[in-house]
Amino acid sequence: MPFGLGPTPLTYKIAPMSDNFAANFESPSPERLSFWAEQANQLAWHKPFTKTLDWSNPPFAKWFEDGQINASYNCLDRHVLGGKGDKTAILFEGEPGDTQTYTYSELLAETKKAANALLDLGIVAGDRVAIYMPMIPETVIAMLAVARIGAVHSVVFGGFSADSLRSRIFDAGAKLVITADGGFRKGKAHPIKEAVDHALQDNSCPSIEHILVVQRTNSDVALSDKDIWWHEALAKAAPEHEAVGFDSEHPLFILYTSGTTGKPKGILHTTGGYLTGASYTHRTVFDLKSETDVYWCTADVGWITGHSYVVYGPLANGVTQVIYEGTPDSPNFERWWEIIAKYKVSIFYTAPTAIRTFMKVGRAVVDGHNLSSLRILGSVGEPINPEAWQWYHEVVGGSKCEIVDTWWQTETGSIMISPVPHTMKTKPGSAQRALPGITIGIVDENGSPVISSAEGSEAGYLTIDQPWPSMLRGVWGDPERFIETYWSRFPGKYFAGDGARFDEDGDIWLLGRIDDVIKVSGHRLSTAEIESALVEHHWVAEAAVVGAKDEITEQAVVAFVILRQDELGDAPNEEEIGKVLRSWVTEKIGAIARPRQIMVVSELPKTRSGKIMRRLLKDVAEGRPVGDTTTLADSSVMKAINDKLHNGATD
Ligand code: WTA
């Protein structure tokens, strides 16, 4: 059975591949394999593995295949049994200022009850459970409870709209949603359950049997007969639950992420390899001293960074960590720095967007706090510009902390490129080196390695050239897409979708996405997905979306739309139309995808074969002179767009 699944087998069919295809893949050396076996053996296995890697059917890897393991056991029971039960696991800081502490024993006790509550609801190994929650301890408990019984979680970021939630629940065929009445954001109780009700209305996701609702804000919520309060379910559940081992390749979670096409893809990670990657990189990149460190990663668990570096990596390594519910500016921009000082955080991991926001606000909000506990500062999600790096180093780190700029992706499961603290001199703006165990390449258009010399190298495409334990195992329900997206562009190599170059020292500089994926405040969005949301509106005939450079958020969404004159009726003026469409995108995808600007145009620049030339639109959106228009079918189109822009008729 594929992936060693339990009672709900996946319908994964392995696409037929020619002998030639498989022959392109490199196999890791025996030394590389023993390196990974050694890392995996730092985890507790219910049944030890004897085979490190089966790479006989690439790109379908099987790591530690004959071993059995339980992720929840590794994050909890192992520490409690090892005498660390009284150690603090979570220091929770709610946005309104409420706090809560969980020791490893307490976290285990709650997780056991939650696991039993899930079993009481009929959830069994292999079932999918959607989690749509604020950043509170129950979210971590829910994930660990799902993993504990071998079910598969699909966490959906709480900022995604009801529509986005619906399509993800539907695609995964989830049986249960775990959610909350609300969460605190920007000083207010923000409803969450409402979006779940909206997503499930008219029985649009028939696979859903129940909804478990955590009480966080005490808001009034309408409970239907499928809804059950989390606290009531846990109060009724038996307190003991023994974690059994699952096959190493048993699915641990699905996480939807944006690609180049309109539909987000469910990235599948499995248990043993993923946990090996997350825990190894967490202890290596952050130079972890698990007895004394206080760790804080500001990512939401709705993203891969929250999965690997809030839940699985840190807990598998038994650290004490801070979890904060709210935004960095609630009630003001002092909040994060107060938290670091209060809990004496020593390792801090955040995104460049946040750093740039604070740079703009000014160093006074940071300077008033005692941040002397900090020793390692991490950055993730987008390239960190050297100015932001320097500011992070000096203002936050007091010029004494190591900075780790970590490159990786939802698909890679864990950090791939990063300096290792104290082993190399760090360099502002460069993620530098592949971690031990990882082989990175940069290739040109034809797949030939770019040559790095004393002057550095040309820009090329970033590839990963050998399998690694936390690699994605597939795209949920779509093996062809898995092969096509990641393994076909450059035969035998994993194609990441990023541009990169080597500098004169052989260090790697990331140059951003080369496809239609954009990064807004570190959040990954697809231009195609936003375009399809826009054309779903009856006013819109055609849409083209680009990511335009933004000082704070790295990129911002700018949309060009052609309206359907016959549908406009008594629609308001262009400015109002822009407002309506921006809210429409928020409703369809979520506030993170809301365009900064919508430009109404009468034509879009297209090649003779009908392809929209986004490059030219990007020039317009970024206020540059428009580049070469010779391949356009109608070269007057760009002039018309430019003229319109300069007349100021934008949203
Ligand atoms: C980008 C986030 C430059 C990159 C962990 C990648 C980065 C995409 C960095 C994955 C970095 C992430 N420097 N770019 N340190 N880290 N990226 O799946 O374009 O949300 O392909 O995973 O973020 O985004 P994802």
XYZ file of C-alpha atoms and ligand atoms in Angstrom:
676
model
C 0.000 0.000 0.000
C 1.511 3.373 -0.859
C 2.919 5.304 2.089
C 2.044 2.529 4.540
C -1.406 3.940 5.072
C -3.979 2.617 7.435
C -7.653 2.200 6.768
C -8.073 5.175 4.426
C -5.658 4.409 1.620
C -4.540 7.189 -0.623
C -5.299 6.780 -4.263
C -1.761 7.558 -5.286
C -0.831 6.036 -8.546
C 2.769 6.074 -9.522
C 3.154 7.598 -12.943
C 4.951 5.405 -15.454
C 8.420 6.686 -16.171
C 10.945 5.683 -18.732
C 14.163 3.959 -17.648
C 15.961 6.974 -18.904
C 14.155 9.293 -16.513
C 15.274 7.310 -13.466
C 18.845 7.075 -14.751
C 19.283 10.832 -14.401
C 19.027 10.774 -10.618
C 22.112 10.726 -8.425
C 22.247 8.358 -5.487
C 23.706 9.593 -2.220
C 27.060 8.186 -1.163
C 27.314 5.665 1.720
C 28.808 8.482 3.850
C 25.841 10.724 3.110
C 23.436 7.934 4.007
C 25.167 7.189 7.276
C 25.095 10.902 8.077
C 21.315 10.877 7.707
C 20.931 7.585 9.559
C 22.844 9.134 12.441
C 20.523 12.160 12.477
C 17.440 9.931 12.325
C 18.769 7.849 15.189
C 18.636 10.845 17.471
C 14.873 10.326 17.400
C 13.074 7.581 19.306
C 11.915 4.807 16.974
C 9.238 2.324 17.977
C 10.907 -0.059 15.557
C 14.443 0.792 14.447
C 15.041 1.106 10.712
C 17.625 -0.932 8.889
C 17.273 0.673 5.440
C 18.140 4.356 5.193
C 16.900 5.179 1.700
C 15.120 3.521 -1.168
C 15.734 5.708 -4.229
C 15.069 2.974 -6.770
C 11.979 4.699 -8.149
C 12.869 8.385 -8.234
C 11.469 10.901 -7.509
C 9.490 8.752 -5.052
C 11.850 8.413 -2.097
C 11.389 6.167 0.898
C 13.442 7.122 3.921
C 13.977 4.818 6.906
C 11.265 2.699 5.340
C 11.210 -0.329 7.628
C 11.304 1.765 10.796
C 8.262 2.758 12.824
C 7.925 6.043 14.639
C 5.381 8.344 16.268
C 5.936 12.092 15.845
C 3.880 13.041 18.897
C 5.807 10.554 21.065
C 9.057 12.136 19.921
C 7.851 15.633 20.734
C 6.372 14.761 24.143
C 6.526 11.301 25.767
C 10.235 10.920 25.044
C 11.091 14.039 27.053
C 8.734 13.174 29.900
C 10.082 9.617 30.113
C 13.590 11.039 30.005
C 12.948 13.049 33.180
C 12.202 16.388 31.533
C 8.480 16.416 32.310
C 8.720 19.528 34.458
C 10.589 21.493 31.845
C 8.593 24.319 30.275
C 7.580 23.531 26.716
C 5.405 26.547 25.892
C 5.379 30.068 27.271
C 2.183 31.400 25.761
C 1.510 35.101 25.529
C -1.996 35.999 24.385
C -2.535 39.270 22.600
C -4.672 40.763 25.404
C -1.815 39.995 27.835
C -3.074 36.707 29.280
C -0.351 34.126 29.714
C -0.187 30.382 30.071
C 2.661 27.955 30.630
C 2.770 24.299 29.675
C 5.411 21.913 30.903
C 6.193 18.906 28.737
C 4.095 16.727 31.120
C 1.156 19.102 30.845
C 1.421 19.302 27.084
C 1.536 15.507 26.924
C -1.494 15.140 29.217
C -3.550 17.526 27.068
C -2.412 15.869 23.864
C -3.372 12.426 25.157
C -6.862 13.662 26.022
C -7.177 15.349 22.644
C -6.025 12.145 20.900
C -8.708 10.193 22.750
C -11.296 12.826 21.887
C -10.409 12.406 18.206
C -10.695 8.625 18.493
C -14.076 9.089 20.205
C -15.175 11.041 17.131
C -14.230 8.132 14.917
C -10.990 9.546 13.526
C -8.573 6.781 12.589
C -5.074 6.582 11.128
C -4.957 8.014 7.618
C -8.019 10.275 8.058
C -7.462 13.930 7.255
C -8.183 16.592 9.859
C -8.292 20.280 8.923
C -7.034 22.749 11.533
C -8.086 26.407 11.226
C -6.970 28.184 14.343
C -5.369 31.243 15.885
C -1.854 30.971 17.373
C -2.715 29.415 20.708
C -1.389 26.338 22.540
C -4.457 24.292 21.557
C -3.325 24.546 17.933
C -0.076 22.771 18.786
C -1.963 20.251 20.914
C -4.396 19.603 18.060
C -1.574 18.942 15.595
C 0.242 16.616 17.985
C -3.000 14.774 18.825
C -3.771 14.219 15.149
C -0.227 12.974 14.522
C -0.357 10.791 17.616
C -3.160 8.643 16.228
C -1.657 8.540 12.749
C -4.214 10.869 11.211
C -3.025 13.527 8.756
C -3.360 17.207 9.573
C -3.978 19.920 7.058
C -3.478 23.240 8.800
C -5.063 26.155 6.985
C -3.701 29.598 7.882
C -6.351 31.489 9.896
C -5.992 34.475 7.556
C -7.327 32.526 4.589
C -10.929 33.146 3.643
C -13.848 30.736 3.952
C -13.566 29.986 0.230
C -9.897 29.048 0.532
C -10.676 26.915 3.566
C -13.483 25.147 1.705
C -11.330 24.208 -1.265
C -8.592 22.872 0.992
C -11.011 20.816 3.124
C -12.603 19.490 -0.027
C -9.362 18.587 -1.751
C -8.048 16.744 1.299
C -11.388 15.040 2.002
C -11.083 16.002 5.671
C -13.422 14.322 8.166
C -13.060 16.846 10.950
C -12.251 20.526 11.345
C -10.621 21.782 14.522
C -11.193 25.497 14.962
C -11.848 28.169 17.596
C -14.622 30.626 18.328
C -12.105 33.352 17.545
C -8.671 34.756 18.235
C -7.350 38.106 19.393
C -5.900 40.312 16.690
C -5.093 43.992 16.756
C -6.861 44.464 20.057
C -10.107 42.804 19.037
C -11.729 39.396 19.209
C -11.627 38.254 15.632
C -14.225 35.633 14.645
C -12.972 32.353 13.167
C -15.800 29.876 13.521
C -17.966 31.986 11.210
C -15.600 31.320 8.318
C -15.793 27.577 9.001
C -19.611 27.738 8.951
C -19.442 29.663 5.719
C -16.984 27.183 4.208
C -19.189 24.220 5.082
C -22.576 25.696 4.237
C -24.917 23.799 1.912
C -23.012 20.634 2.709
C -20.257 21.768 0.352
C -17.745 19.460 2.044
C -19.674 16.250 2.614
C -16.626 14.477 4.041
C -16.832 16.596 7.212
C -18.476 14.772 10.106
C -17.686 17.062 13.035
C -16.258 20.415 14.005
C -14.335 20.729 17.257
C -14.408 24.270 18.599
C -11.849 25.664 21.048
C -13.156 28.454 23.243
C -10.707 31.327 23.054
C -12.596 34.626 22.868
C -15.873 33.574 24.509
C -17.688 35.077 21.562
C -21.193 33.976 20.746
C -21.030 31.234 18.190
C -23.876 29.289 16.660
C -23.361 25.567 17.306
C -24.949 23.057 14.970
C -25.367 19.368 15.715
C -21.967 18.670 14.129
C -20.215 21.162 16.422
C -18.603 20.064 19.655
C -16.762 22.207 22.191
C -13.133 21.166 22.460
C -13.114 21.562 26.262
C -16.194 19.357 26.639
C -14.777 16.673 24.366
C -11.473 16.688 26.262
C -13.204 16.613 29.643
C -15.001 13.438 28.596
C -11.969 11.808 27.014
C -9.861 9.189 28.783
C -6.575 10.605 30.108
C -4.284 7.775 29.009
C -3.236 7.194 25.476
C -0.357 5.042 24.369
C 1.359 6.232 21.202
C 2.037 3.425 18.743
C 4.611 3.547 15.985
C 3.619 4.180 12.379
C 5.629 3.341 9.306
C 8.276 5.939 8.652
C 6.595 6.801 5.341
C 3.176 7.173 6.942
C 1.757 10.619 6.005
C 2.165 13.209 8.733
C 0.571 16.227 7.128
C -0.606 17.994 4.030
C 0.063 21.702 3.697
C -1.409 23.633 0.806
C 0.839 26.087 -0.938
C 0.667 28.252 -4.024
C 2.253 27.217 -7.260
C 2.255 28.603 -10.747
C -1.248 27.443 -11.560
C -4.486 28.669 -10.048
C -5.090 25.818 -7.667
C -3.015 25.506 -4.490
C -1.341 22.146 -4.140
C -1.372 19.920 -1.094
C 2.259 19.244 -0.272
C 2.571 15.879 1.434
C 5.131 15.162 4.139
C 5.670 11.821 5.818
C 6.753 11.012 9.343
C 10.292 9.693 9.875
C 12.118 11.698 7.226
C 10.311 14.944 7.941
C 10.935 14.720 11.680
C 14.595 13.910 11.044
C 14.961 16.991 8.814
C 13.062 19.344 11.100
C 14.896 18.319 14.277
C 18.379 18.109 12.707
C 18.156 21.530 11.076
C 16.610 23.133 14.144
C 19.452 22.039 16.413
C 22.165 22.732 13.829
C 21.120 26.062 12.353
C 20.215 27.600 15.702
C 23.217 26.094 17.499
C 20.744 24.773 20.018
C 21.580 24.415 23.685
C 18.306 22.840 24.645
C 18.905 23.071 28.410
C 19.262 26.825 28.505
C 17.839 28.311 25.326
C 14.533 30.104 25.136
C 13.450 29.990 21.556
C 10.905 32.085 19.679
C 9.821 31.694 16.079
C 7.206 34.282 15.152
C 5.690 32.286 12.272
C 2.073 31.231 12.300
C 1.541 27.460 12.322
C -0.540 27.907 9.182
C 2.731 28.058 7.236
C 5.538 25.544 6.883
C 7.799 27.590 9.160
C 5.262 27.114 11.945
C 5.095 23.380 11.280
C 8.843 22.769 11.270
C 10.102 25.494 13.618
C 7.242 26.033 16.082
C 5.909 22.503 16.374
C 8.019 19.584 15.197
C 11.648 20.785 15.276
C 11.625 22.613 18.630
C 9.430 20.091 20.430
C 11.354 17.091 19.105
C 14.454 18.839 20.477
C 12.775 19.489 23.831
C 13.236 23.258 23.990
C 11.370 25.943 25.886
C 9.641 28.216 23.427
C 7.496 31.326 23.301
C 4.234 31.356 21.372
C 2.591 34.744 20.836
C -0.942 35.070 19.551
C -1.035 38.539 18.089
C 0.521 40.976 15.659
C 3.814 42.826 16.284
C 2.021 46.166 16.680
C -0.520 45.235 19.348
C -0.968 47.350 21.349
C 2.126 49.053 19.865
C 5.451 48.295 18.189
C 7.126 47.611 21.550
C 5.322 44.310 21.974
C 7.812 41.868 20.432
C 10.768 43.431 22.215
C 8.915 43.373 25.529
C 8.291 39.667 25.002
C 11.964 38.968 24.236
C 13.034 40.848 27.360
C 10.340 39.296 29.540
C 11.100 35.677 28.632
C 14.840 36.183 28.007
C 14.577 34.798 24.505
C 17.955 33.602 23.227
C 17.053 32.417 19.707
C 14.719 34.536 17.612
C 13.456 33.585 14.141
C 11.405 35.938 11.990
C 10.881 37.288 8.453
C 12.651 40.188 6.707
C 9.305 41.959 6.218
C 8.991 42.325 9.973
C 12.523 43.680 10.229
C 11.864 46.221 7.487
C 8.645 47.302 9.198
C 10.557 47.987 12.407
C 13.281 49.802 10.478
C 10.627 52.132 9.191
C 9.066 52.639 12.606
C 12.514 53.472 13.972
C 14.945 51.907 16.405
C 13.508 53.681 19.447
C 10.867 50.950 19.847
C 13.631 48.361 20.116
C 16.260 50.349 21.990
C 14.283 50.716 25.194
C 14.362 46.978 25.884
C 16.962 44.721 27.339
C 17.627 42.231 24.564
C 20.921 40.990 25.961
C 19.595 37.410 26.197
C 19.616 37.085 22.388
C 22.425 35.092 20.791
C 21.089 33.764 17.452
C 18.834 35.639 15.029
C 17.166 33.859 12.120
C 15.568 35.131 8.948
C 13.232 33.248 6.622
C 10.722 33.523 3.824
C 12.287 35.944 1.345
C 15.692 37.366 0.589
C 16.923 39.657 3.361
C 18.445 42.802 1.881
C 21.854 43.752 3.330
C 20.442 46.943 4.950
C 17.789 44.958 6.832
C 20.422 42.355 7.751
C 22.686 45.083 9.209
C 19.838 46.654 11.127
C 18.797 43.258 12.541
C 22.403 42.645 13.512
C 23.052 45.998 15.165
C 19.733 47.173 16.556
C 18.165 43.854 17.567
C 21.307 41.799 18.073
C 23.465 44.493 19.658
C 26.151 43.538 17.093
C 26.889 40.368 19.039
C 24.492 37.767 17.622
C 24.986 35.338 14.789
C 22.492 35.845 11.976
C 21.246 32.844 10.047
C 19.525 33.603 6.757
C 17.695 30.360 6.067
C 16.487 29.355 2.608
C 13.946 26.618 2.212
C 10.372 25.914 1.086
C 7.136 24.187 2.039
C 8.308 21.409 -0.249
C 11.743 20.967 1.304
C 10.200 20.556 4.774
C 13.239 21.964 6.516
C 16.088 24.439 6.036
C 18.366 23.636 3.086
C 20.723 26.631 2.860
C 21.980 28.582 5.851
C 25.176 29.527 7.592
C 25.970 27.239 10.527
C 26.723 29.557 13.482
C 30.319 29.808 14.621
C 31.617 27.750 11.705
C 31.771 30.482 9.083
C 31.823 34.217 8.755
C 28.331 35.434 7.971
C 27.639 37.764 5.094
C 24.771 40.309 4.950
C 22.280 39.230 2.293
C 23.609 35.763 1.514
C 22.161 32.479 2.796
C 25.621 31.112 2.000
C 25.920 27.336 2.071
C 23.974 24.124 1.727
C 23.677 22.529 5.149
C 25.696 19.373 5.772
C 23.726 16.548 4.143
C 22.285 18.717 1.358
C 23.591 19.113 -2.200
C 22.601 22.337 -3.927
C 23.350 23.264 -7.518
C 22.798 26.252 -9.765
C 22.181 25.498 -13.430
C 21.607 27.473 -16.607
C 18.619 27.302 -18.951
C 19.898 24.009 -20.375
C 20.577 22.394 -17.042
C 24.364 22.774 -17.181
C 25.950 23.811 -13.891
C 26.865 27.503 -13.854
C 30.554 28.028 -13.450
C 31.696 29.743 -10.312
C 35.018 31.530 -10.578
C 36.960 34.203 -8.731
C 34.348 36.685 -9.943
C 31.440 34.553 -8.804
C 28.932 33.229 -11.308
C 26.107 34.119 -13.630
C 22.588 33.892 -12.235
C 20.911 30.529 -12.748
C 18.248 28.215 -11.409
C 18.555 26.704 -7.959
C 18.350 22.921 -7.795
C 18.678 20.274 -5.110
C 20.698 17.447 -6.548
C 20.226 14.569 -4.136
C 17.257 13.335 -2.116
C 16.951 14.510 1.500
C 14.810 13.058 4.322
C 12.281 15.905 4.691
C 11.617 16.230 0.967
C 7.993 16.367 -0.096
C 6.633 12.970 -1.018
C 3.992 14.183 -3.399
C 1.234 16.592 -4.275
C -1.950 15.325 -2.682
C -3.925 13.402 -5.280
C -1.775 14.542 -8.205
C 1.416 12.539 -8.793
C 1.786 13.900 -12.330
C 1.883 17.421 -11.025
C 4.529 16.376 -8.501
C 6.781 14.993 -11.208
C 6.103 17.745 -13.658
C 6.510 20.706 -11.308
C 9.601 19.647 -9.444
C 11.453 16.892 -11.275
C 11.035 17.464 -14.994
C 12.554 20.863 -15.692
C 16.117 19.646 -15.078
C 16.360 15.853 -15.356
C 17.440 14.171 -12.151
C 17.298 17.349 -10.055
C 14.719 18.994 -7.832
C 13.780 22.357 -9.338
C 13.043 24.885 -6.618
C 11.627 27.775 -8.674
C 14.207 30.257 -7.334
C 16.983 32.082 -9.107
C 20.436 32.133 -7.473
C 24.092 32.829 -8.081
C 27.417 32.083 -6.466
C 29.673 34.870 -5.297
C 33.460 34.862 -5.477
C 33.676 32.758 -2.289
C 31.231 30.167 -3.581
C 28.470 31.477 -1.297
C 24.897 31.323 -2.560
C 22.784 34.463 -3.089
C 19.071 33.902 -3.617
C 17.506 36.079 -6.277
C 13.795 35.437 -5.745
C 11.253 33.351 -7.641
C 11.597 32.915 -11.352
C 8.020 31.737 -11.820
C 4.623 33.267 -11.145
C 4.838 32.711 -7.417
C 5.124 35.939 -5.454
C 6.078 36.657 -1.880
C 4.116 39.271 0.019
C 5.344 39.762 3.590
C 6.910 36.301 3.344
C 3.528 34.771 2.440
C 3.540 32.727 -0.692
C 0.913 33.579 -3.293
C 0.279 32.650 -6.882
C -0.483 35.354 -9.430
C -2.625 32.819 -11.314
C -4.693 32.152 -8.215
C -5.414 35.849 -7.742
C -6.220 36.190 -11.435
C -8.732 33.358 -11.257
C -10.325 34.951 -8.190
C -10.668 38.231 -10.083
C -12.243 36.735 -13.190
C -14.790 34.969 -10.997
C -16.277 38.411 -10.448
C -18.917 39.090 -13.083
C -17.468 42.526 -13.865
C -14.100 41.127 -14.875
C -13.379 39.761 -18.338
C -9.646 39.308 -17.978
C -7.044 39.876 -15.306
C -3.275 39.908 -15.054
C -1.531 40.051 -11.692
C 2.085 40.894 -10.988
C 4.204 41.148 -7.863
C 5.576 44.692 -7.759
C 8.559 45.606 -5.626
C 7.519 46.961 -2.239
C 9.780 48.578 0.309
C 8.298 46.729 3.281
C 6.517 43.628 2.058
C 9.144 42.722 -0.603
C 6.412 42.376 -3.198
C 2.876 43.717 -3.422
C -0.016 42.498 -5.523
C -0.870 44.737 -8.475
C -3.742 43.682 -10.730
C -4.655 44.816 -14.223
C -8.251 44.086 -15.198
C -10.356 44.374 -18.303
C -13.996 44.959 -17.417
C -17.025 43.421 -19.102
C -18.930 46.425 -20.294
C -22.126 44.376 -20.694
C -22.011 43.314 -17.028
C -21.240 46.651 -15.465
C -24.845 47.897 -15.309
C -24.837 50.825 -12.946
C -21.489 49.872 -11.449
C -19.715 52.772 -9.758
C -16.675 54.573 -11.121
C -13.294 52.943 -11.591
C -12.060 53.866 -8.166
C -15.062 52.224 -6.534
C -14.735 49.216 -8.819
C -11.137 48.871 -7.647
C -12.302 48.886 -4.025
C -14.974 46.278 -4.655
C -12.532 44.004 -6.464
C -9.915 44.330 -3.763
C -12.469 43.224 -1.153
C -13.543 40.476 -3.499
C -10.019 39.046 -3.537
C -9.954 39.235 0.266
C -13.157 37.265 0.369
C -12.031 34.713 -2.213
C -8.499 34.103 -0.937
C -7.773 36.131 2.170
C -6.520 39.561 3.187
C -2.913 38.579 2.407
C -3.772 38.445 -1.310
C -5.600 41.781 -1.406
C -4.176 43.815 -4.301
C -2.386 47.012 -3.360
C -3.613 48.460 -6.599
C -6.124 47.573 -9.292
C -5.761 49.179 -12.679
C -8.639 49.099 -15.102
C -7.306 48.756 -18.643
C -8.930 48.133 -21.997
C -6.321 45.675 -23.275
C -3.537 43.545 -21.848
C -0.157 43.241 -23.530
C -0.032 39.882 -25.287
C 2.381 38.113 -27.545
C 1.208 36.968 -30.966
C 0.503 33.562 -29.451
C -1.780 35.182 -26.866
C 0.466 34.967 -23.773
C 0.170 37.905 -21.382
C 3.534 39.649 -21.042
C 3.626 40.159 -17.292
C 7.168 41.481 -17.500
C 5.881 44.648 -19.137
C 3.093 45.036 -16.608
C 5.644 44.656 -13.849
C 7.616 47.520 -15.376
C 4.493 49.679 -15.248
C 3.609 48.606 -11.727
C 7.130 49.372 -10.498
C 7.171 52.721 -12.272
C 9.992 51.811 -14.680
C 10.116 52.640 -18.354
C 8.488 49.757 -20.184
C 10.985 47.295 -21.656
C 11.140 45.720 -25.073
C 7.667 45.550 -26.630
C 8.647 44.160 -30.022
C 7.099 40.752 -29.413
C 3.702 42.233 -28.640
C 0.888 41.545 -31.062
C -0.225 45.154 -30.676
C 2.454 47.509 -29.476
C 0.020 50.375 -28.847
C -1.401 48.483 -25.824
C 1.445 49.404 -23.519
C 1.277 53.007 -24.577
C -2.426 53.097 -23.722
C -1.742 51.550 -20.287
C 1.106 53.948 -19.607
C -0.918 56.980 -20.655
C -3.725 55.892 -18.410
C -1.381 55.416 -15.465
C 0.060 58.861 -15.894
C -3.397 60.346 -15.946
C -3.664 58.951 -12.452
C -6.788 56.892 -13.043
C -5.953 54.110 -10.603
C -7.479 52.836 -7.425
C 11.492 32.148 -0.631
C 9.035 29.395 3.342
C 15.427 34.053 -0.117
C 11.953 31.396 -1.861
C 10.053 28.709 4.258
C 11.271 30.056 -1.714
C 13.647 32.747 0.492
C 9.968 30.424 -1.091
C 14.238 32.479 1.747
C 9.322 29.321 -0.319
C 15.507 33.087 2.026
C 12.350 31.416 1.616
N 16.051 33.855 1.069
N 14.239 33.521 -0.422
N 16.130 32.927 3.183
N 13.411 31.650 2.416
N 12.469 32.074 0.455
O 7.042 27.605 0.726
O 11.497 32.067 -3.002
O 6.359 29.699 1.975
O 11.093 29.385 -2.947
O 8.481 28.475 2.477
O 10.289 31.520 -0.223
O 8.193 29.794 0.364
P 7.416 28.880 1.387
